[in-house]
Short mmCIF file of N, CA and C in Angstrom, two decimals:
data_model
loop_
_atom_site.label_atom_id
_atom_site.label_comp_id
_atom_site.label_asym_id
_atom_site.label_seq_id
_atom_site.Cartn_x
_atom_site.Cartn_y
_atom_site.Cartn_z
N MET A 1 35.97 -123.94 96.25
CA MET A 1 35.80 -125.58 96.19
C MET A 1 36.58 -126.26 95.33
N LYS A 2 37.80 -126.93 95.52
CA LYS A 2 38.78 -127.49 94.57
C LYS A 2 38.36 -129.04 94.21
N THR A 3 38.43 -128.91 93.00
CA THR A 3 38.19 -130.23 92.21
C THR A 3 38.97 -131.21 92.74
N ALA A 4 38.43 -132.49 93.19
CA ALA A 4 39.32 -133.91 93.65
C ALA A 4 40.01 -134.33 92.53
N THR A 5 39.53 -134.25 91.42
CA THR A 5 40.17 -135.19 90.15
C THR A 5 40.02 -134.05 88.99
N ALA A 6 41.36 -134.14 88.49
CA ALA A 6 41.17 -132.94 87.06
C ALA A 6 41.25 -133.92 85.82
N LEU A 7 40.45 -133.33 85.06
CA LEU A 7 40.42 -134.03 83.43
C LEU A 7 41.46 -134.15 82.68
N PRO A 8 42.26 -135.09 82.22
CA PRO A 8 43.01 -135.01 81.40
C PRO A 8 43.24 -134.30 80.03
N ALA A 9 43.67 -133.69 79.52
CA ALA A 9 43.84 -133.00 78.43
C ALA A 9 43.76 -134.16 77.33
N PRO A 10 42.91 -133.48 76.11
CA PRO A 10 42.49 -134.68 75.05
C PRO A 10 43.92 -134.48 74.07
N ALA A 11 44.45 -135.68 73.88
CA ALA A 11 45.78 -135.63 73.15
C ALA A 11 45.34 -135.43 71.78
N LEU A 12 46.19 -134.52 71.18
CA LEU A 12 46.31 -134.23 69.53
C LEU A 12 46.31 -135.37 68.95
N SER A 13 45.27 -135.38 67.61
CA SER A 13 45.45 -136.83 66.85
C SER A 13 46.21 -136.38 65.33
N TYR A 14 46.74 -135.05 65.57
CA TYR A 14 47.24 -134.30 64.44
C TYR A 14 48.34 -133.93 65.09
N LYS A 15 49.32 -133.56 63.94
CA LYS A 15 50.57 -132.67 64.54
C LYS A 15 50.13 -131.34 64.28
N PRO A 16 50.35 -130.36 64.73
CA PRO A 16 50.07 -128.94 64.79
C PRO A 16 50.75 -128.61 63.25
N LYS A 17 50.21 -127.73 62.55
CA LYS A 17 50.76 -127.26 61.59
C LYS A 17 51.71 -125.85 61.61
N VAL A 18 51.11 -125.00 62.54
CA VAL A 18 52.12 -123.83 63.36
C VAL A 18 52.69 -123.97 64.60
N LYS A 19 53.98 -123.45 64.83
CA LYS A 19 54.54 -123.67 65.95
C LYS A 19 54.16 -122.40 66.97
N LYS A 20 53.65 -123.23 68.02
CA LYS A 20 53.53 -121.94 69.09
C LYS A 20 54.39 -120.42 69.36
N LEU A 21 55.84 -121.08 69.12
CA LEU A 21 56.49 -119.82 69.16
C LEU A 21 56.52 -118.69 68.00
N LEU A 22 56.11 -119.77 67.04
CA LEU A 22 55.38 -118.60 65.57
C LEU A 22 54.52 -117.83 66.06
N ILE A 23 53.40 -118.60 66.36
CA ILE A 23 52.35 -117.63 66.62
C ILE A 23 52.43 -116.47 67.96
N LYS A 24 53.16 -116.77 68.69
CA LYS A 24 53.45 -115.65 69.67
C LYS A 24 54.36 -114.68 69.10
N GLY A 25 55.04 -115.07 67.77
CA GLY A 25 56.00 -114.30 67.58
C GLY A 25 55.51 -113.18 66.74
N ILE A 26 54.19 -113.42 65.94
CA ILE A 26 53.63 -112.91 65.17
C ILE A 26 52.10 -111.82 65.97
N ILE A 27 51.83 -112.49 67.17
CA ILE A 27 51.06 -111.47 68.56
C ILE A 27 51.94 -110.49 68.62
N TYR A 28 53.50 -110.77 69.20
CA TYR A 28 54.29 -109.75 69.72
C TYR A 28 54.49 -108.62 68.45
N LEU A 29 54.83 -109.29 67.17
CA LEU A 29 55.53 -108.30 66.15
C LEU A 29 54.13 -107.40 65.94
N THR A 30 52.89 -107.55 66.11
CA THR A 30 51.93 -106.78 65.73
C THR A 30 51.37 -106.32 66.83
N SER A 31 52.13 -106.28 68.10
CA SER A 31 51.65 -105.72 69.45
C SER A 31 51.76 -103.95 69.43
N GLU A 32 51.03 -103.72 70.29
CA GLU A 32 51.20 -102.07 71.10
C GLU A 32 52.69 -101.83 71.55
N LYS A 33 53.10 -102.84 72.28
CA LYS A 33 54.18 -102.88 72.88
C LYS A 33 55.50 -102.77 71.78
N LEU A 34 55.60 -103.49 71.30
CA LEU A 34 56.54 -103.47 70.04
C LEU A 34 56.57 -101.89 69.15
N PHE A 35 55.15 -101.67 68.73
CA PHE A 35 55.19 -100.44 68.19
C PHE A 35 55.43 -98.99 69.13
N THR A 36 55.25 -99.17 70.37
CA THR A 36 55.54 -97.99 71.15
C THR A 36 57.07 -98.03 71.36
N PHE A 37 57.77 -99.06 71.52
CA PHE A 37 59.18 -99.40 71.69
C PHE A 37 60.04 -98.83 70.28
N ALA A 38 59.37 -99.57 69.23
CA ALA A 38 60.15 -98.86 68.05
C ALA A 38 59.73 -97.33 67.48
N SER A 39 58.79 -97.10 68.47
CA SER A 39 58.61 -95.42 68.01
C SER A 39 59.45 -94.61 68.84
N VAL A 40 59.69 -94.93 69.99
CA VAL A 40 60.79 -94.41 71.14
C VAL A 40 62.14 -94.24 70.36
N ILE A 41 62.73 -95.73 69.75
CA ILE A 41 63.82 -95.61 69.03
C ILE A 41 63.72 -94.71 67.89
N ALA A 42 62.83 -94.75 67.11
CA ALA A 42 62.80 -94.13 66.04
C ALA A 42 63.07 -92.41 66.23
N VAL A 43 62.06 -92.22 67.13
CA VAL A 43 62.51 -90.43 67.69
C VAL A 43 63.85 -90.48 67.96
N LEU A 44 64.38 -91.30 68.83
CA LEU A 44 65.95 -91.04 69.01
C LEU A 44 66.85 -90.97 67.83
N TRP A 45 66.15 -92.06 66.94
CA TRP A 45 67.28 -91.78 65.83
C TRP A 45 66.95 -90.46 64.71
N GLU A 46 65.26 -90.14 64.71
CA GLU A 46 65.60 -88.85 63.93
C GLU A 46 65.81 -87.57 64.64
N TRP A 47 66.00 -87.68 66.16
CA TRP A 47 66.47 -86.59 66.67
C TRP A 47 67.92 -86.55 66.55
N TRP A 48 68.60 -87.80 66.49
CA TRP A 48 70.16 -87.50 66.32
C TRP A 48 70.35 -87.23 64.74
N GLY A 49 69.62 -87.76 63.92
CA GLY A 49 69.66 -87.10 62.41
C GLY A 49 69.61 -85.57 62.47
N VAL A 50 68.57 -84.99 63.10
CA VAL A 50 68.31 -83.54 62.96
C VAL A 50 69.59 -82.98 63.83
N CYS A 51 70.23 -83.25 64.72
CA CYS A 51 71.53 -82.86 65.60
C CYS A 51 72.44 -82.71 64.58
N THR A 52 72.65 -84.09 63.88
CA THR A 52 73.98 -84.20 63.06
C THR A 52 73.59 -83.37 61.67
N ASP A 53 72.44 -83.15 61.31
CA ASP A 53 72.22 -82.59 59.89
C ASP A 53 72.56 -83.91 59.06
N ASP A 54 72.06 -84.98 59.56
CA ASP A 54 72.26 -86.02 58.49
C ASP A 54 70.82 -86.86 57.96
N THR A 55 70.65 -86.43 56.80
CA THR A 55 69.39 -86.86 56.12
C THR A 55 69.11 -88.18 56.24
N HIS A 56 70.20 -89.37 56.33
CA HIS A 56 69.97 -90.52 56.03
C HIS A 56 69.61 -91.18 57.26
N ALA A 57 69.91 -90.28 58.73
CA ALA A 57 69.53 -90.89 59.94
C ALA A 57 67.98 -90.81 60.08
N ILE A 58 67.71 -89.45 59.55
CA ILE A 58 66.19 -89.30 59.59
C ILE A 58 65.31 -90.16 58.73
N ALA A 59 65.84 -90.43 57.59
CA ALA A 59 65.03 -91.58 56.86
C ALA A 59 65.04 -92.75 57.53
N TYR A 60 66.12 -93.31 57.90
CA TYR A 60 65.98 -94.32 58.99
C TYR A 60 65.64 -94.22 60.11
N GLY A 61 65.12 -93.42 60.74
CA GLY A 61 63.99 -93.54 61.67
C GLY A 61 62.76 -93.33 61.32
N ALA A 62 62.44 -92.91 60.33
CA ALA A 62 61.08 -92.89 59.82
C ALA A 62 60.80 -94.17 59.10
N MET A 63 61.92 -94.90 58.82
CA MET A 63 61.53 -96.35 58.23
C MET A 63 61.33 -97.42 59.31
N VAL A 64 62.03 -97.14 60.42
CA VAL A 64 61.63 -97.82 61.63
C VAL A 64 60.16 -97.82 62.24
N TRP A 65 59.67 -96.50 62.32
CA TRP A 65 58.74 -96.28 62.60
C TRP A 65 57.36 -96.88 61.83
N LEU A 66 57.81 -96.73 60.49
CA LEU A 66 56.84 -96.94 59.52
C LEU A 66 56.71 -98.57 59.72
N ALA A 67 57.85 -99.56 59.63
CA ALA A 67 57.86 -100.80 59.87
C ALA A 67 57.11 -101.26 61.13
N ALA A 68 57.28 -100.45 62.25
CA ALA A 68 56.43 -100.62 63.48
C ALA A 68 54.93 -100.38 63.03
N PHE A 69 54.58 -99.38 62.32
CA PHE A 69 53.27 -99.11 62.69
C PHE A 69 52.14 -99.85 61.86
N THR A 70 52.92 -100.39 60.49
CA THR A 70 52.14 -101.00 59.55
C THR A 70 51.43 -102.37 59.90
N PRO A 71 52.54 -102.93 60.72
CA PRO A 71 51.28 -104.34 61.29
C PRO A 71 50.55 -104.40 62.34
N TRP A 72 50.89 -103.22 62.89
CA TRP A 72 50.09 -102.69 64.20
C TRP A 72 48.86 -102.43 63.63
N ALA A 73 49.00 -101.37 62.83
CA ALA A 73 47.86 -100.70 62.04
C ALA A 73 46.91 -101.81 61.09
N TRP A 74 47.51 -102.67 60.64
CA TRP A 74 46.92 -103.88 60.28
C TRP A 74 46.02 -104.71 61.21
N ARG A 75 46.50 -104.96 62.30
CA ARG A 75 45.90 -105.90 63.41
C ARG A 75 44.99 -105.00 63.76
N GLN A 76 44.75 -103.70 64.11
CA GLN A 76 43.73 -102.83 64.68
C GLN A 76 42.57 -102.95 63.80
N THR A 77 42.95 -102.54 62.37
CA THR A 77 41.97 -102.26 61.48
C THR A 77 41.02 -103.78 61.13
N ALA A 78 41.84 -105.01 61.33
CA ALA A 78 41.02 -106.32 61.19
C ALA A 78 40.18 -106.54 62.21
N ARG A 79 40.77 -106.07 63.28
CA ARG A 79 39.84 -106.14 64.73
C ARG A 79 38.85 -105.61 64.81
N ASP A 80 38.86 -104.19 64.33
CA ASP A 80 37.41 -103.24 64.10
C ASP A 80 36.50 -103.85 62.98
N LEU A 81 37.35 -104.53 61.91
CA LEU A 81 36.27 -105.23 61.14
C LEU A 81 35.49 -106.00 61.37
N ARG A 82 36.23 -107.03 61.86
CA ARG A 82 35.64 -108.11 62.61
C ARG A 82 34.58 -107.86 63.58
N GLN A 83 34.68 -106.87 64.59
CA GLN A 83 33.85 -106.60 65.50
C GLN A 83 32.82 -105.92 65.09
N ASP A 84 33.12 -105.13 63.98
CA ASP A 84 31.77 -104.47 63.26
C ASP A 84 30.92 -105.66 62.58
N ARG A 85 31.42 -106.42 62.06
CA ARG A 85 30.63 -107.41 61.21
C ARG A 85 30.14 -108.67 62.28
N LEU A 86 30.35 -108.57 63.11
CA LEU A 86 29.61 -109.29 64.32
C LEU A 86 28.73 -108.60 65.39
N GLY A 87 28.90 -107.35 65.00
CA GLY A 87 27.86 -106.18 65.38
C GLY A 87 28.39 -105.90 67.04
N LEU A 88 29.62 -105.89 67.18
CA LEU A 88 30.06 -105.88 68.55
C LEU A 88 30.50 -104.04 68.71
N LYS A 89 30.56 -103.91 67.90
CA LYS A 89 31.03 -102.53 67.67
C LYS A 89 30.42 -101.21 67.27
N GLN A 90 29.98 -100.56 68.04
CA GLN A 90 29.24 -99.25 67.65
C GLN A 90 29.64 -98.14 67.33
N TRP A 91 29.75 -97.55 66.11
CA TRP A 91 30.49 -96.65 65.61
C TRP A 91 29.66 -95.15 65.88
#
């Protein structure tokens, strides 16, 4: 059953302090999608370093993986702690 009238959204009486694009960017940078993409790039980079015997390429691949892993791990840890505090997580 469709509603005949739509309720208007309340107007904001204040200007938002954080832009929506910034919030979406932070969510994407801590997502599993970026971690998976960066992991594939890091593996290819490290494989190239092993094939060419280039230790710098191996180190750069490790740094790319670590740069993608750290925010994702923080997000997952914060989520687990939040759910544990609320009693939603059963260990």
